[in-house]
Structures are given as structure tokens and as C-alpha cells.
XYZ file of C-alpha atoms in Angstrom:
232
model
C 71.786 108.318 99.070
C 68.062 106.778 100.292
C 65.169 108.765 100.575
C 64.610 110.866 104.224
C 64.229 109.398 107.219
C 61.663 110.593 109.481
C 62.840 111.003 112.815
C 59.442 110.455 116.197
C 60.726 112.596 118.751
C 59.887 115.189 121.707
C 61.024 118.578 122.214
C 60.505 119.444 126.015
C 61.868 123.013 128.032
C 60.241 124.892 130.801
C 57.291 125.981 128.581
C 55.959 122.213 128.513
C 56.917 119.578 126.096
C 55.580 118.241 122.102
C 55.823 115.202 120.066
C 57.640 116.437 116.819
C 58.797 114.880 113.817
C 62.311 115.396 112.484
C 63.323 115.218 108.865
C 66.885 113.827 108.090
C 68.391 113.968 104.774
C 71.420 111.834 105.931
C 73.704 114.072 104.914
C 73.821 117.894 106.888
C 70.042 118.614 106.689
C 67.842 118.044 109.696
C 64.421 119.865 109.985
C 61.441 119.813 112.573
C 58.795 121.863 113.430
C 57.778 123.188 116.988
C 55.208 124.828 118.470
C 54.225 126.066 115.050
C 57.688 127.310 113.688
C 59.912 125.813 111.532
C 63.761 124.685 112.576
C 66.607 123.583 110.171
C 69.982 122.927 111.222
C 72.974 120.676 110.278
C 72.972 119.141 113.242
C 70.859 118.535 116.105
C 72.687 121.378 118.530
C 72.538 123.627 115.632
C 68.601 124.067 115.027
C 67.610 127.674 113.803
C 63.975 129.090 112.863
C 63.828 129.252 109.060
C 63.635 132.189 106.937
C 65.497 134.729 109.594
C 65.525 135.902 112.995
C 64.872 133.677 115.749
C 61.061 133.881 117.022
C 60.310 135.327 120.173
C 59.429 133.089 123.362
C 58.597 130.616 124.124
C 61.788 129.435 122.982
C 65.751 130.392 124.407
C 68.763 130.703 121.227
C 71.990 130.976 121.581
C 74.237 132.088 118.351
C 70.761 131.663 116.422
C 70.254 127.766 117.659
C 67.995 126.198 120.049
C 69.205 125.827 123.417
C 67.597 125.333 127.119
C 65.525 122.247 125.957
C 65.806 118.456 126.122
C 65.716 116.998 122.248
C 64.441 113.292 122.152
C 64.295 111.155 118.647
C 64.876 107.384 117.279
C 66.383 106.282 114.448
C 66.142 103.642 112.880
C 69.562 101.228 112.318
C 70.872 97.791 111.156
C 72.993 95.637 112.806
C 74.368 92.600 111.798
C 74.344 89.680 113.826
C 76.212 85.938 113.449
C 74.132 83.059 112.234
C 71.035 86.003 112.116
C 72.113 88.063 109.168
C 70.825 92.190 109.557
C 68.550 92.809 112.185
C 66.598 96.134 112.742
C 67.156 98.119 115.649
C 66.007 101.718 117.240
C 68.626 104.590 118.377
C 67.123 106.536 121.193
C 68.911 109.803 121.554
C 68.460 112.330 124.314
C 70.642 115.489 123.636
C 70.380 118.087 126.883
C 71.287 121.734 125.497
C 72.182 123.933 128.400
C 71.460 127.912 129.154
C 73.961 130.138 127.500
C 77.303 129.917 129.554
C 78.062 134.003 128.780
C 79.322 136.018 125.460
C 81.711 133.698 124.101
C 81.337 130.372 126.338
C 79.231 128.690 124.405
C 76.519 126.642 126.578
C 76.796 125.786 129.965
C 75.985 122.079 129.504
C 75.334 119.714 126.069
C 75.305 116.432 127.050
C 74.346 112.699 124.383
C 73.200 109.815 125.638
C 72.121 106.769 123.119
C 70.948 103.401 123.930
C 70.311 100.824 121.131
C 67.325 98.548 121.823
C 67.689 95.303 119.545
C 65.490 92.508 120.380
C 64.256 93.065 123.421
C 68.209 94.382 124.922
C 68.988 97.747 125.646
C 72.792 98.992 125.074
C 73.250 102.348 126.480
C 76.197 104.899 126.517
C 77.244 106.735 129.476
C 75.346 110.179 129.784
C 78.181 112.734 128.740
C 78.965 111.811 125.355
C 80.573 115.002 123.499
C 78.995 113.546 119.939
C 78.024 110.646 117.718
C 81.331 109.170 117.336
C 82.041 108.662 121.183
C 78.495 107.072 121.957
C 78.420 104.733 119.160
C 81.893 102.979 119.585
C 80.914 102.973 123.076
C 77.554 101.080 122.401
C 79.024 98.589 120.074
C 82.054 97.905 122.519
C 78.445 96.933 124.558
C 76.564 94.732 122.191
C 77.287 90.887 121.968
C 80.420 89.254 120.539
C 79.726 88.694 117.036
C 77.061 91.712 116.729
C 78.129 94.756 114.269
C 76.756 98.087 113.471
C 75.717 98.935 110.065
C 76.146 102.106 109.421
C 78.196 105.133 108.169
C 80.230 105.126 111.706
C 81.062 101.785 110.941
C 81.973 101.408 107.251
C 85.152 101.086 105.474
C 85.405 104.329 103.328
C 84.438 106.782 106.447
C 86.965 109.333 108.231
C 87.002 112.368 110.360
C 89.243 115.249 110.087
C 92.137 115.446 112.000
C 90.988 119.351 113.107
C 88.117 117.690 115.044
C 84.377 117.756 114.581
C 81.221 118.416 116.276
C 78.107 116.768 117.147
C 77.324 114.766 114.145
C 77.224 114.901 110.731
C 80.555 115.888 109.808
C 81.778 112.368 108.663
C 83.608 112.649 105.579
C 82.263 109.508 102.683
C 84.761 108.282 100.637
C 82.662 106.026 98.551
C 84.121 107.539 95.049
C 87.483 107.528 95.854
C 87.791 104.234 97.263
C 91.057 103.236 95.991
C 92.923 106.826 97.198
C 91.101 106.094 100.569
C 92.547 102.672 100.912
C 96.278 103.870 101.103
C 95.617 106.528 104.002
C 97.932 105.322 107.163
C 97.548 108.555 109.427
C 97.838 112.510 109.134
C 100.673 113.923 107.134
C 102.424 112.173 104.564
C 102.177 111.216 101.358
C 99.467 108.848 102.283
C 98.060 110.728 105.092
C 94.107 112.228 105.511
C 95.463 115.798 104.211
C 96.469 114.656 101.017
C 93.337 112.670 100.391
C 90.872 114.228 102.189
C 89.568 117.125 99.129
C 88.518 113.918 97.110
C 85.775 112.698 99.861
C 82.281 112.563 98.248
C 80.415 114.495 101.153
C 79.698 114.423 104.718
C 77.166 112.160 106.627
C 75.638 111.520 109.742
C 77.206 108.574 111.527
C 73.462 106.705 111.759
C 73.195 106.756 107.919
C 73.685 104.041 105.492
C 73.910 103.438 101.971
C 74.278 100.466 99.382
C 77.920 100.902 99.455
C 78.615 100.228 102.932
C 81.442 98.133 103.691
C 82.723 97.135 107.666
C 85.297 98.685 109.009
C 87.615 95.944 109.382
C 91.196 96.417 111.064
C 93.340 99.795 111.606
C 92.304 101.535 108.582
C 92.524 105.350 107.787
C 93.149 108.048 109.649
C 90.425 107.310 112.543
C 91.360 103.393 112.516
C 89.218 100.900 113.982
C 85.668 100.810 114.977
C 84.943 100.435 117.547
C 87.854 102.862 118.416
C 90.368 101.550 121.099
C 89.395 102.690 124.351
C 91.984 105.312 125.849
C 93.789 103.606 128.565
């Protein structure tokens, strides 16, 4: 994989708001620090305070993670346009983390919204998104005909688990078992995701990218296309 990324972004709840800095390994690492304490998570609804118990206020936890706050960032992406080749483009993400719903509920509100901003044109998602997946197929089924994003989400040896997955950063790679990968047609089976799916190489954040991406071309694996076909 590439070296971090380095993540501008704000951190705002009803204490007042920061410009912070977020640390992304690409694969289930993110980091940050705020108001003078340190947060790790493996995803972005799952920062904790390093080395123990959660600090004190200012700050609201729920099951150890942040929560109660607004969580702003940009990341940096490719996209490949016709006649162009790759342009560079920015990711804004907004992720709203509600109040604690009640022992065992989880929070009462954690809402995505992303909007791509590639020469000089905005693509948003809808506000609601559940996670990555859902908010990127829905801003490439936005960008222009003959536009493509480059990146983990998109590529050829990428899959999710059929059990579900959360926010982000539980793509399974496939880049070293590439030819195992390529026979995959569904679940079960002798050439479904179970029986493949120990051999992945690791799991990755939808936004990342490495030299040994590939498109996503036609209904391929267990997850099939990208952009996914839209539930009718």
C-alpha cells in the first residue's frame, strides 16, 4: 500500500468546533487528535481516546467511541475521465453521530453524506447514506457518462461479505489471489464468496487505491457491478 493520507477536517459538537487533521493508513487505521487528546479507530464512527478510558467532557462516547458531534474531512481521489485520462478530485464527507439511543440501541441517528467536487462540479449523495458503499455508487451513478471512479470501491479484485458490513473500511482486497477471485459467481457454491473469501489479502477503505487497481467491469463477484444496480 502508499504512504498515509492526511485527511483536513473539522470536528464540531455543542462545546464549539476545531480544524483537525486525520491520519489514514488505507487500510483499518484512522487517527486524529482533538481538543488535545488523541482518537484511533477503524473507522470514522468508531473513534476512541488512545491508551484507555475515554476522557472526561467535553466530549459524549458511546461503547468507548465518539458520538454527539458532526465529523467533516476530504479525501483526496482519482477519477478517470474519456479523452482526459485521471483527473484529481476531493471527497467531502460529513458523518452526523447521534446521542446514545439507550443500553443496547446503539445511536439515535448516524447519517453520510459525500459530494465529489471535480473540476469545478459538485456530485452529491443524498443525506442518509448507511456507509461508503451506498454513497459512492450513488455519486458515480451522478457523474458524467464516460467518467469512472478510481478507487478500491471500484476495482476488479474488491468484495464485501455476504454477513454485511459497517461504515467503511471493511472491503475485503483480493489483489493476491486474483485468479481464485475471478471464478466467484455469488454466495455458496463451489465458486461462491465463502469458499474464497479466507484467501483475501486484507481489508480497505473504499476511497483507497493502489498500483494494482483494475475497473470493475461487468457482474463480477459476489457484490457485482459498480456502480451497483439501483433497487427497483
Amino acid at each position: 500500500m502508499s504512504a498515509p493520507q492526511f485527511w483536513p477536517g473539522r470536528y464540531t459538537d455543542r462545546h464549539g468546533n476545531e480544524a483537525v487533521v486525520f491520519e489514514s493508513d488505507g487500510r483499518e487505521s484512522i487517527r486524529t487528535t482533538i481538543r488535545g487528546v488523541r482518537f484511533e479507530g477503524d473507522s470514522m464512527d468508531d473513534l476512541g481516546a488512545l491508551g484507555g478510558e475515554p476522557p472526561e467532557a467535553p466530549f459524549t462516547f458511546f461503547d468507548g467511541a465518539l458520538c454527539s458531534c458532526l465529523l467533516e474531512w476530504e479525501v483526496p481521489m482519482s477519477v478517470t475521465v474519456e479523452g482526459q485520462g485521471v483527473r484529481t478530485a476531493v471527497l467531502d464527507c460529513a458523518l452526523r453521530l447521534g446521542a446514545p439511543a439507550g443500553p443496547g440501541r446503539g445511536l439515535d441517528t448516524e447519517t453520510l453524506t459525500t459530494t465529489l467536487r471535480l473540476d469545478g462540479h459538485a456530485y452529491r449523495s443524498a443525506e442518509g447514506h448507511d456507509d461508503f458503499e451506498d454513497a459512492l455508487n450513488e455519486v458515480q451513478r451522478r457523474l458524467p457518462p464516460g467518467s469512472r471512479l478510481k478507487a478500491c470501491v471500484s476495482c476488479a479484485w474488491s468484495d464485501y461479505h455476504p454477513a454485511g458490513h459497517g461504515l467503511m473500511a471493511a472491503l475485503a482486497c483480493f489483489r493476491d489471489a486474483k485468479d481464485l477471485y475471478r471464478q466467484v459467481d455469488g454466495k455458496h457454491g463451489p465458486r461462491g464468496i465463502f469458499k474464497t473469501w479466507q484467501e483475501h489479502t486484507e481489508s480497505v477503505q473504499e476511497t483507497w487505491l493502489c498500483e494494482e487497481f483494475e475497473d470493475r467491469a461487468g457482474d463480477t463477484g459476489y457484490r457485482g457491478p459498480f456502480p451497483s444496480r439501483p433497487l427497483s
